[in-house]
Short mmCIF file of N, CA, C and O in Angstrom, two decimals:
data_model
loop_
_atom_site.label_atom_id
_atom_site.label_comp_id
_atom_site.label_asym_id
_atom_site.label_seq_id
_atom_site.Cartn_x
_atom_site.Cartn_y
_atom_site.Cartn_z
N MET A 12 161.88 54.07 102.86
CA MET A 12 160.51 54.08 103.35
C MET A 12 160.52 54.10 104.87
O MET A 12 161.24 53.33 105.49
N PRO A 13 159.73 54.98 105.49
CA PRO A 13 159.72 55.06 106.95
C PRO A 13 159.20 53.78 107.58
O PRO A 13 158.35 53.09 107.03
N ASP A 14 159.73 53.46 108.74
CA ASP A 14 159.28 52.30 109.51
C ASP A 14 157.90 52.59 110.07
O ASP A 14 157.71 53.55 110.81
N PRO A 15 156.87 51.79 109.73
CA PRO A 15 155.51 52.05 110.23
C PRO A 15 155.41 51.95 111.75
O PRO A 15 154.46 52.43 112.34
N GLU A 16 156.39 51.32 112.38
CA GLU A 16 156.37 51.21 113.83
C GLU A 16 157.08 52.38 114.52
O GLU A 16 157.13 52.45 115.73
N ASP A 17 157.62 53.32 113.74
CA ASP A 17 158.26 54.51 114.30
C ASP A 17 157.18 55.40 114.88
O ASP A 17 156.30 55.88 114.17
N LYS A 18 157.21 55.62 116.19
CA LYS A 18 156.15 56.33 116.89
C LYS A 18 156.66 57.64 117.47
O LYS A 18 157.84 57.83 117.70
N ILE A 19 155.72 58.55 117.71
CA ILE A 19 155.97 59.82 118.37
C ILE A 19 154.93 59.97 119.48
O ILE A 19 153.79 59.51 119.32
N THR A 20 155.32 60.60 120.57
CA THR A 20 154.41 60.82 121.68
C THR A 20 153.72 62.17 121.50
O THR A 20 154.38 63.17 121.26
N ILE A 21 152.39 62.15 121.57
CA ILE A 21 151.63 63.39 121.45
C ILE A 21 150.83 63.63 122.72
O ILE A 21 150.58 62.72 123.50
N GLN A 22 150.42 64.89 122.88
CA GLN A 22 149.63 65.32 124.03
C GLN A 22 148.30 65.86 123.53
O GLN A 22 148.09 65.98 122.33
N SER A 23 147.45 66.23 124.48
CA SER A 23 146.19 66.87 124.13
C SER A 23 145.93 67.99 125.12
O SER A 23 146.04 67.80 126.33
N ILE A 24 145.58 69.15 124.61
CA ILE A 24 145.28 70.27 125.49
C ILE A 24 144.03 70.00 126.32
O ILE A 24 143.88 70.53 127.41
N THR A 25 143.15 69.13 125.84
CA THR A 25 141.92 68.83 126.56
C THR A 25 142.12 67.78 127.65
O THR A 25 141.31 67.67 128.55
N SER A 26 143.19 66.99 127.56
CA SER A 26 143.53 65.98 128.58
C SER A 26 145.03 66.07 128.84
O SER A 26 145.81 65.26 128.33
N PRO A 27 145.46 67.05 129.60
CA PRO A 27 146.88 67.36 129.73
C PRO A 27 147.77 66.22 130.24
O PRO A 27 148.95 66.19 129.92
N HIS A 28 147.22 65.31 131.02
CA HIS A 28 148.06 64.24 131.57
C HIS A 28 148.02 62.97 130.74
O HIS A 28 148.68 61.99 131.08
N HIS A 29 147.27 63.00 129.66
CA HIS A 29 147.16 61.83 128.79
C HIS A 29 148.13 61.99 127.61
O HIS A 29 148.16 63.03 126.98
N ILE A 30 148.91 60.96 127.36
CA ILE A 30 149.78 60.97 126.18
C ILE A 30 149.42 59.77 125.32
O ILE A 30 148.86 58.79 125.80
N GLU A 31 149.73 59.87 124.07
CA GLU A 31 149.41 58.82 123.10
C GLU A 31 150.61 58.65 122.18
O GLU A 31 151.29 59.62 121.86
N ARG A 32 150.87 57.44 121.77
CA ARG A 32 151.95 57.18 120.80
C ARG A 32 151.30 56.90 119.45
O ARG A 32 150.45 56.04 119.35
N VAL A 33 151.73 57.67 118.45
CA VAL A 33 151.13 57.56 117.12
C VAL A 33 152.24 57.48 116.07
O VAL A 33 153.41 57.75 116.35
N ASN A 34 151.85 57.15 114.86
CA ASN A 34 152.78 57.02 113.74
C ASN A 34 153.47 58.36 113.48
O ASN A 34 152.82 59.37 113.22
N ARG A 35 154.81 58.35 113.56
CA ARG A 35 155.60 59.57 113.39
C ARG A 35 155.45 60.17 112.00
O ARG A 35 155.29 61.38 111.85
N ALA A 36 155.51 59.35 110.95
CA ALA A 36 155.45 59.87 109.58
C ALA A 36 154.12 60.58 109.31
O ALA A 36 154.11 61.67 108.73
N LYS A 37 153.03 59.97 109.74
CA LYS A 37 151.72 60.60 109.53
C LYS A 37 151.61 61.89 110.35
O LYS A 37 151.10 62.90 109.85
N HIS A 38 152.05 61.85 111.59
CA HIS A 38 151.99 63.04 112.44
C HIS A 38 152.80 64.18 111.81
O HIS A 38 152.32 65.31 111.71
N MET A 39 154.01 63.91 111.39
CA MET A 39 154.88 64.95 110.84
C MET A 39 154.33 65.48 109.51
O MET A 39 154.42 66.68 109.24
N ALA A 40 153.77 64.61 108.69
CA ALA A 40 153.18 65.05 107.43
C ALA A 40 151.99 65.98 107.68
O ALA A 40 151.86 67.03 107.04
N MET A 41 151.13 65.62 108.64
CA MET A 41 149.98 66.47 108.97
C MET A 41 150.44 67.76 109.61
O MET A 41 149.93 68.84 109.31
N ARG A 42 151.41 67.69 110.49
CA ARG A 42 151.93 68.89 111.16
C ARG A 42 152.47 69.89 110.13
O ARG A 42 152.16 71.08 110.20
N GLU A 43 153.25 69.39 109.20
CA GLU A 43 153.81 70.27 108.16
C GLU A 43 152.71 70.92 107.33
O GLU A 43 152.73 72.12 107.07
N ALA A 44 151.72 70.12 106.93
CA ALA A 44 150.61 70.66 106.13
C ALA A 44 149.80 71.68 106.93
O ALA A 44 149.45 72.74 106.42
N LEU A 45 149.52 71.37 108.20
CA LEU A 45 148.73 72.28 109.03
C LEU A 45 149.47 73.60 109.25
O LEU A 45 148.89 74.67 109.11
N LEU A 46 150.74 73.53 109.55
CA LEU A 46 151.49 74.77 109.79
C LEU A 46 151.67 75.58 108.51
O LEU A 46 151.80 76.80 108.58
N THR A 47 151.63 74.92 107.37
CA THR A 47 151.72 75.63 106.09
C THR A 47 150.52 76.54 105.87
O THR A 47 150.66 77.65 105.36
N ILE A 48 149.35 76.09 106.28
CA ILE A 48 148.12 76.87 106.01
C ILE A 48 147.65 77.68 107.21
O ILE A 48 146.71 78.46 107.10
N MET A 49 148.30 77.52 108.36
CA MET A 49 147.86 78.18 109.59
C MET A 49 148.12 79.68 109.54
O MET A 49 149.26 80.11 109.35
N PRO A 50 147.08 80.52 109.72
CA PRO A 50 147.31 81.95 109.80
C PRO A 50 148.10 82.30 111.07
O PRO A 50 147.94 81.64 112.10
N ALA A 51 148.91 83.31 110.99
CA ALA A 51 149.74 83.70 112.13
C ALA A 51 148.94 84.47 113.18
O ALA A 51 149.28 84.43 114.36
N GLU A 52 147.91 85.16 112.76
CA GLU A 52 147.17 86.05 113.66
C GLU A 52 145.68 85.71 113.69
O GLU A 52 145.16 85.14 112.74
N PRO A 53 144.99 86.10 114.78
CA PRO A 53 143.54 85.94 114.82
C PRO A 53 142.89 86.73 113.70
O PRO A 53 143.50 87.68 113.22
N PRO A 54 141.73 86.39 113.20
CA PRO A 54 140.81 85.47 113.85
C PRO A 54 141.14 84.00 113.63
O PRO A 54 140.56 83.15 114.28
N GLY A 55 142.02 83.66 112.74
CA GLY A 55 142.39 82.27 112.54
C GLY A 55 141.52 81.54 111.54
O GLY A 55 140.79 82.16 110.77
N ILE A 56 141.59 80.24 111.59
CA ILE A 56 140.89 79.37 110.64
C ILE A 56 140.15 78.29 111.40
O ILE A 56 140.66 77.78 112.41
N THR A 57 138.94 77.96 110.97
CA THR A 57 138.20 76.88 111.62
C THR A 57 138.84 75.55 111.26
O THR A 57 139.45 75.41 110.20
N PRO A 58 138.69 74.53 112.10
CA PRO A 58 139.23 73.22 111.75
C PRO A 58 138.67 72.68 110.42
O PRO A 58 139.41 72.07 109.64
N ALA A 59 137.40 72.91 110.14
CA ALA A 59 136.81 72.45 108.87
C ALA A 59 137.47 73.14 107.69
O ALA A 59 137.81 72.49 106.69
N ASP A 60 137.67 74.46 107.79
CA ASP A 60 138.35 75.18 106.71
C ASP A 60 139.81 74.76 106.61
O ASP A 60 140.38 74.70 105.52
N ALA A 61 140.43 74.49 107.76
CA ALA A 61 141.82 74.03 107.76
C ALA A 61 141.95 72.70 107.03
O ALA A 61 142.87 72.51 106.23
N LEU A 62 141.01 71.80 107.27
CA LEU A 62 141.06 70.50 106.60
C LEU A 62 140.99 70.67 105.09
O LEU A 62 141.79 70.09 104.35
N ASN A 63 140.06 71.49 104.62
CA ASN A 63 139.95 71.72 103.18
C ASN A 63 141.20 72.37 102.61
O ASN A 63 141.65 72.02 101.52
N ALA A 64 141.79 73.31 103.36
CA ALA A 64 142.97 74.02 102.88
C ALA A 64 144.22 73.17 102.88
O ALA A 64 145.10 73.33 102.02
N LEU A 65 144.33 72.25 103.83
CA LEU A 65 145.56 71.47 103.91
C LEU A 65 145.58 70.22 103.05
O LEU A 65 146.66 69.68 102.76
N LEU A 66 144.44 69.75 102.59
CA LEU A 66 144.40 68.53 101.77
C LEU A 66 145.38 68.56 100.60
O LEU A 66 146.09 67.57 100.38
N PRO A 67 145.49 69.66 99.84
CA PRO A 67 146.45 69.66 98.74
C PRO A 67 147.92 69.61 99.19
O PRO A 67 148.80 69.29 98.40
N HIS A 68 148.17 69.89 100.46
CA HIS A 68 149.54 69.90 100.98
C HIS A 68 149.94 68.58 101.62
O HIS A 68 151.10 68.42 102.03
N LEU A 69 149.01 67.64 101.73
CA LEU A 69 149.31 66.37 102.39
C LEU A 69 150.13 65.45 101.51
O LEU A 69 149.94 65.38 100.30
N ASP A 70 151.00 64.71 102.16
CA ASP A 70 151.80 63.68 101.49
C ASP A 70 150.84 62.58 101.00
O ASP A 70 150.12 61.98 101.80
N SER A 71 150.82 62.34 99.71
CA SER A 71 149.88 61.36 99.14
C SER A 71 150.22 59.93 99.55
O SER A 71 149.35 59.06 99.53
N HIS A 72 151.45 59.69 99.94
CA HIS A 72 151.82 58.35 100.42
C HIS A 72 151.20 58.09 101.79
O HIS A 72 150.67 57.02 102.06
N GLU A 73 151.27 59.09 102.67
CA GLU A 73 150.74 58.94 104.02
C GLU A 73 149.22 59.07 104.07
O GLU A 73 148.57 58.46 104.90
N PHE A 74 148.65 59.90 103.18
CA PHE A 74 147.22 60.17 103.18
C PHE A 74 146.65 60.03 101.77
O PHE A 74 146.26 61.02 101.15
N PRO A 75 146.60 58.81 101.23
CA PRO A 75 146.06 58.64 99.87
C PRO A 75 144.61 59.12 99.81
O PRO A 75 143.78 58.71 100.62
N ASP A 76 144.35 60.04 98.89
CA ASP A 76 143.01 60.63 98.73
C ASP A 76 142.50 61.26 100.02
O ASP A 76 141.29 61.31 100.27
N GLY A 77 143.41 61.73 100.88
CA GLY A 77 143.00 62.39 102.13
C GLY A 77 142.49 61.44 103.19
O GLY A 77 141.87 61.87 104.16
N ALA A 78 142.75 60.13 103.03
CA ALA A 78 142.24 59.13 103.97
C ALA A 78 142.67 59.43 105.39
O ALA A 78 143.84 59.67 105.66
N LYS A 79 141.71 59.44 106.31
CA LYS A 79 141.91 59.65 107.75
C LYS A 79 142.47 61.03 108.09
O LYS A 79 142.92 61.27 109.21
N ALA A 80 142.44 61.95 107.16
CA ALA A 80 143.00 63.28 107.39
C ALA A 80 142.29 64.02 108.52
O ALA A 80 142.92 64.75 109.29
N GLY A 81 140.98 63.84 108.66
CA GLY A 81 140.23 64.52 109.71
C GLY A 81 140.69 64.09 111.10
O GLY A 81 140.87 64.93 111.99
N TRP A 82 140.88 62.79 111.30
CA TRP A 82 141.35 62.29 112.59
C TRP A 82 142.74 62.83 112.89
O TRP A 82 143.01 63.31 114.00
N TRP A 83 143.62 62.77 111.91
CA TRP A 83 144.99 63.22 112.12
C TRP A 83 145.05 64.73 112.32
O TRP A 83 145.86 65.22 113.12
N LEU A 84 144.21 65.48 111.64
CA LEU A 84 144.17 66.92 111.86
C LEU A 84 143.84 67.21 113.32
O LEU A 84 144.50 68.02 113.97
N LYS A 85 142.82 66.56 113.85
CA LYS A 85 142.42 66.81 115.25
C LYS A 85 143.53 66.40 116.21
O LYS A 85 143.83 67.13 117.17
N ALA A 86 144.13 65.26 115.99
CA ALA A 86 145.22 64.79 116.88
C ALA A 86 146.39 65.78 116.87
O ALA A 86 146.91 66.14 117.93
N VAL A 87 146.79 66.23 115.69
CA VAL A 87 147.91 67.16 115.58
C VAL A 87 147.52 68.53 116.14
O VAL A 87 148.30 69.18 116.83
N GLN A 88 146.29 68.97 115.87
CA GLN A 88 145.80 70.25 116.40
C GLN A 88 145.90 70.26 117.92
O GLN A 88 146.46 71.19 118.51
N LEU A 89 145.37 69.24 118.58
CA LEU A 89 145.38 69.19 120.04
C LEU A 89 146.80 69.10 120.59
O LEU A 89 147.13 69.71 121.61
N ASP A 90 147.66 68.36 119.90
CA ASP A 90 149.07 68.25 120.31
C ASP A 90 149.77 69.60 120.19
O ASP A 90 150.46 70.03 121.11
N LEU A 91 149.58 70.28 119.07
CA LEU A 91 150.24 71.58 118.88
C LEU A 91 149.69 72.64 119.83
O LEU A 91 150.43 73.52 120.28
N GLU A 92 148.41 72.56 120.16
CA GLU A 92 147.86 73.47 121.17
C GLU A 92 148.49 73.20 122.53
O GLU A 92 148.87 74.13 123.24
N ALA A 93 148.62 71.94 122.89
CA ALA A 93 149.21 71.57 124.18
C ALA A 93 150.66 72.05 124.27
O ALA A 93 151.13 72.42 125.35
N LYS A 94 151.35 72.06 123.16
CA LYS A 94 152.76 72.46 123.13
C LYS A 94 152.95 73.96 122.90
O LYS A 94 154.07 74.44 122.88
N GLY A 95 151.84 74.70 122.71
CA GLY A 95 151.93 76.13 122.54
C GLY A 95 152.37 76.59 121.16
O GLY A 95 152.72 77.75 120.98
N VAL A 96 152.30 75.71 120.17
CA VAL A 96 152.69 76.07 118.80
C VAL A 96 151.56 76.81 118.09
O VAL A 96 151.79 77.73 117.32
N ILE A 97 150.33 76.38 118.37
CA ILE A 97 149.14 77.07 117.84
C ILE A 97 148.23 77.37 119.02
O ILE A 97 148.41 76.84 120.11
N ARG A 98 147.24 78.24 118.79
CA ARG A 98 146.30 78.59 119.85
C ARG A 98 144.92 78.80 119.26
O ARG A 98 144.77 79.00 118.06
N ARG A 99 143.93 78.78 120.14
CA ARG A 99 142.55 79.06 119.75
C ARG A 99 142.29 80.54 119.92
O ARG A 99 142.72 81.15 120.90
N GLY A 100 141.56 81.08 118.97
CA GLY A 100 141.12 82.45 119.11
C GLY A 100 139.94 82.51 120.05
O GLY A 100 139.37 81.48 120.42
N PRO A 101 139.53 83.70 120.45
CA PRO A 101 138.39 83.83 121.37
C PRO A 101 137.06 83.53 120.67
O PRO A 101 136.94 83.68 119.46
N GLY A 102 136.09 83.12 121.45
CA GLY A 102 134.73 82.95 120.94
C GLY A 102 134.50 81.65 120.22
O GLY A 102 135.31 80.74 120.23
N SER A 103 133.34 81.61 119.58
CA SER A 103 132.89 80.43 118.86
C SER A 103 132.58 80.83 117.43
O SER A 103 132.15 81.96 117.19
N PRO A 104 132.80 80.02 116.45
CA PRO A 104 133.35 78.68 116.49
C PRO A 104 134.85 78.70 116.78
O PRO A 104 135.48 79.75 116.73
N VAL A 105 135.39 77.51 117.06
CA VAL A 105 136.82 77.38 117.29
C VAL A 105 137.56 77.88 116.05
O VAL A 105 137.22 77.52 114.92
N ARG A 106 138.52 78.74 116.27
CA ARG A 106 139.40 79.23 115.21
C ARG A 106 140.83 79.11 115.71
O ARG A 106 141.11 79.41 116.87
N LEU A 107 141.69 78.66 114.84
CA LEU A 107 143.08 78.39 115.20
C LEU A 107 144.02 79.34 114.49
O LEU A 107 143.79 79.71 113.34
N CYS A 108 145.09 79.72 115.19
CA CYS A 108 146.14 80.54 114.58
C CYS A 108 147.45 80.22 115.28
O CYS A 108 147.48 79.49 116.27
N GLY A 109 148.52 80.78 114.76
CA GLY A 109 149.82 80.58 115.37
C GLY A 109 149.85 81.14 116.78
O GLY A 109 149.10 82.05 117.12
N ALA A 110 150.72 80.59 117.60
CA ALA A 110 150.87 81.07 118.98
C ALA A 110 151.51 82.44 118.97
O ALA A 110 152.30 82.77 118.09
N SER A 111 151.17 83.24 119.95
CA SER A 111 151.70 84.59 120.07
C SER A 111 153.20 84.56 120.26
O SER A 111 153.73 83.78 121.05
N LYS A 112 153.89 85.39 119.52
CA LYS A 112 155.34 85.49 119.63
C LYS A 112 155.74 86.42 120.78
O LYS A 112 156.89 86.55 121.10
N SER A 113 154.77 87.09 121.38
CA SER A 113 155.07 88.08 122.40
C SER A 113 155.23 87.50 123.81
O SER A 113 155.55 88.21 124.73
N LYS A 114 155.05 86.18 123.97
CA LYS A 114 155.21 85.57 125.27
C LYS A 114 156.68 85.63 125.67
O LYS A 114 157.55 85.34 124.85
N PRO A 115 156.97 85.96 126.92
CA PRO A 115 158.36 85.98 127.34
C PRO A 115 158.92 84.57 127.37
O PRO A 115 158.23 83.62 127.72
N SER A 116 160.17 84.42 126.97
CA SER A 116 160.79 83.11 126.99
C SER A 116 161.38 82.86 128.36
O SER A 116 161.75 83.78 129.08
N LYS A 117 161.47 81.59 128.75
CA LYS A 117 162.04 81.22 130.03
C LYS A 117 163.55 81.21 129.92
O LYS A 117 164.10 80.62 128.99
N SER A 118 164.22 81.84 130.84
CA SER A 118 165.68 81.82 130.87
C SER A 118 166.14 80.63 131.67
O SER A 118 165.54 80.26 132.66
N THR A 119 167.25 80.04 131.23
CA THR A 119 167.79 78.90 131.98
C THR A 119 169.12 79.23 132.56
O THR A 119 169.79 80.11 132.19
#
């Protein structure tokens, strides 16, 4: 059983200098479920549709009956946007999709 005190540091695209420490198991479970249903290309999926689509993919131990899934979806969404794993499509409403693979990689 995972240690409930095991934390991961997350970011937010809306507050770039703010970091938060959250439960690693819950974050990773939501991240896996979100990336499972995330379309690769625009127009993407709305957060509300993403929540409905990912509920069947959530770990029932971490999210019994989908408890707190909405909060965790938003936290993971903002973290993955900040890290460039997912992106927002243009316009309104907010639609999410995978990050573009065409960005040049940084050479070291």
